[in-house]
PDB file of C-alpha atoms in Angstrom:
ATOM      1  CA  UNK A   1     -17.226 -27.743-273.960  1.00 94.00           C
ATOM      2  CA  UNK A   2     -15.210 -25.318-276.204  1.00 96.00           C
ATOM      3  CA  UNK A   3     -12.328 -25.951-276.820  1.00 96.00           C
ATOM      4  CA  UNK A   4     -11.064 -22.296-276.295  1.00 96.00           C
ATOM      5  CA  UNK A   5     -13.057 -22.472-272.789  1.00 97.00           C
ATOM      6  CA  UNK A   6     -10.435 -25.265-271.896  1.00 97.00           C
ATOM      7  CA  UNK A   7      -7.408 -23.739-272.651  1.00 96.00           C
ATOM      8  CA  UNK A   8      -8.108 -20.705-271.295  1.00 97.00           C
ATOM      9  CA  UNK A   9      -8.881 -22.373-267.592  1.00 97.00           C
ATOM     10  CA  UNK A  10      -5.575 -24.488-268.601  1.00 97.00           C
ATOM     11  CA  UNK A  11      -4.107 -20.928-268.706  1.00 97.00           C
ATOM     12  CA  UNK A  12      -5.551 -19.737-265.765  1.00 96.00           C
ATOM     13  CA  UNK A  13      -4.517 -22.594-263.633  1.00 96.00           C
ATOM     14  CA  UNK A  14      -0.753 -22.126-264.352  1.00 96.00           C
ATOM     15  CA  UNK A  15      -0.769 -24.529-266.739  1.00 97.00           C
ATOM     16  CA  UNK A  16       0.965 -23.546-270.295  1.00 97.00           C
ATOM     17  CA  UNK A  17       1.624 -24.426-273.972  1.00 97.00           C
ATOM     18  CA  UNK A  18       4.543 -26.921-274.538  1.00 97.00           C
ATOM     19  CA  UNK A  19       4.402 -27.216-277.998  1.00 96.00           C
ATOM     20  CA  UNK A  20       2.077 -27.822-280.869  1.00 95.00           C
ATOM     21  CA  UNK A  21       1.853 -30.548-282.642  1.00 92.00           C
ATOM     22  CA  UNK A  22      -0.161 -32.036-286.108  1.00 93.00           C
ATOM     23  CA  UNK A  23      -3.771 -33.105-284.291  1.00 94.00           C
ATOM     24  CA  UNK A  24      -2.807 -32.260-280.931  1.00 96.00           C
ATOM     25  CA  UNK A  25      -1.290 -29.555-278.595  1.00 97.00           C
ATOM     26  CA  UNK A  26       0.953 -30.173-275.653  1.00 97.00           C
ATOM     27  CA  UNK A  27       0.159 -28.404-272.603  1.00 98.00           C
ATOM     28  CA  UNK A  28       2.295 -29.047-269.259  1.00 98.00           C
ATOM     29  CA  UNK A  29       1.874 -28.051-265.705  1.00 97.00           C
ATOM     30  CA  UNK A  30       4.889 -26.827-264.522  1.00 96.00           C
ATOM     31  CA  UNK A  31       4.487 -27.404-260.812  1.00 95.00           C
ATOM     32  CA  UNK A  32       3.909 -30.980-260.720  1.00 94.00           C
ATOM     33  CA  UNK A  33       6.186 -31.289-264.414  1.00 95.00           C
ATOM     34  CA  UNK A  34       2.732 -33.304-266.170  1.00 95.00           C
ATOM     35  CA  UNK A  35       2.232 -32.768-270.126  1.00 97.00           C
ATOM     36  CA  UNK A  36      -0.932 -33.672-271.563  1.00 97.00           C
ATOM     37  CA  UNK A  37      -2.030 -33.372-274.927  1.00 97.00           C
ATOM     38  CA  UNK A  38      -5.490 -31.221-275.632  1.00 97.00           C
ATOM     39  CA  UNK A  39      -7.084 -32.149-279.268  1.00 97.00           C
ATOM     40  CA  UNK A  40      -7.554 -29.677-281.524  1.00 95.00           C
ATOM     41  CA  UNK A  41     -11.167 -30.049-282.389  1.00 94.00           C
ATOM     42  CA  UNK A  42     -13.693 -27.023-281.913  1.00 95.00           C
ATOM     43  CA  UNK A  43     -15.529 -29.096-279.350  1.00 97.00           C
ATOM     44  CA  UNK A  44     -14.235 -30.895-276.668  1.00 96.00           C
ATOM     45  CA  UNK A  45     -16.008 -34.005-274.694  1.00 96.00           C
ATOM     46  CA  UNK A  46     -16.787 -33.114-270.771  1.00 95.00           C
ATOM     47  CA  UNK A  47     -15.548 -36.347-269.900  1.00 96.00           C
ATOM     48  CA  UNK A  48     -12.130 -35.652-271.762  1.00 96.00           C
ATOM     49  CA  UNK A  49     -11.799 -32.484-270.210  1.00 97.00           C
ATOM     50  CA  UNK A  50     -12.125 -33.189-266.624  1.00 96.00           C
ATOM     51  CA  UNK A  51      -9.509 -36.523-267.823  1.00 97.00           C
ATOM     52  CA  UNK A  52      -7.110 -33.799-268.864  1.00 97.00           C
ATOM     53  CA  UNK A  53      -7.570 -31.776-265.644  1.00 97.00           C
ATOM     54  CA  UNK A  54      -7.014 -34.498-263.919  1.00 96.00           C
ATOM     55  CA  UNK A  55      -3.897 -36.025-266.031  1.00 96.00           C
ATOM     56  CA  UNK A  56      -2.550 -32.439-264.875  1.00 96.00           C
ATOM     57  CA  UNK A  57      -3.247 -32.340-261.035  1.00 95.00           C
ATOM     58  CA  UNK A  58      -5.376 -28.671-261.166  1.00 95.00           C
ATOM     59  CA  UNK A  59      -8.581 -28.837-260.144  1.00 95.00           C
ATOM     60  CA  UNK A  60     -11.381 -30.291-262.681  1.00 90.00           C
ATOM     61  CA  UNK A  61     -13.776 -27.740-264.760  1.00 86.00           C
ATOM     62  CA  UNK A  62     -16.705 -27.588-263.777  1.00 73.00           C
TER      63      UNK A  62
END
């Protein structure tokens, strides 16, 4: 999956950017108060996408 693809759903599902960091960015869901950290590489694994949907309680991508 793009990478872009995941942050916009990340977006979409109320989730937003914390802060940015060297390798990673820091994305939190403020409802529930969970950060998780997205990689910054072009593509990102399926399997580490729906972890990180998951590791912020929305709903996993499809």
């Amino acid at each position: 999956m793009k990478r872009i693809a995941l942050l916009k759903y990340l977006g979409q599902n109320g989730c937003y950017l914390k802060r940015e960091g060297n390798s990673h960015s820091l994305w939190c869901n403020p409802l529930t108060g969970h950060a998780e950290a997205v990689p910054r590489h072009i593509e990102i694994p399926n399997k580490l996408a729906r972890k990180i949907c998951k590791a912020l309680s929305i709903k996993e991508i499809g």
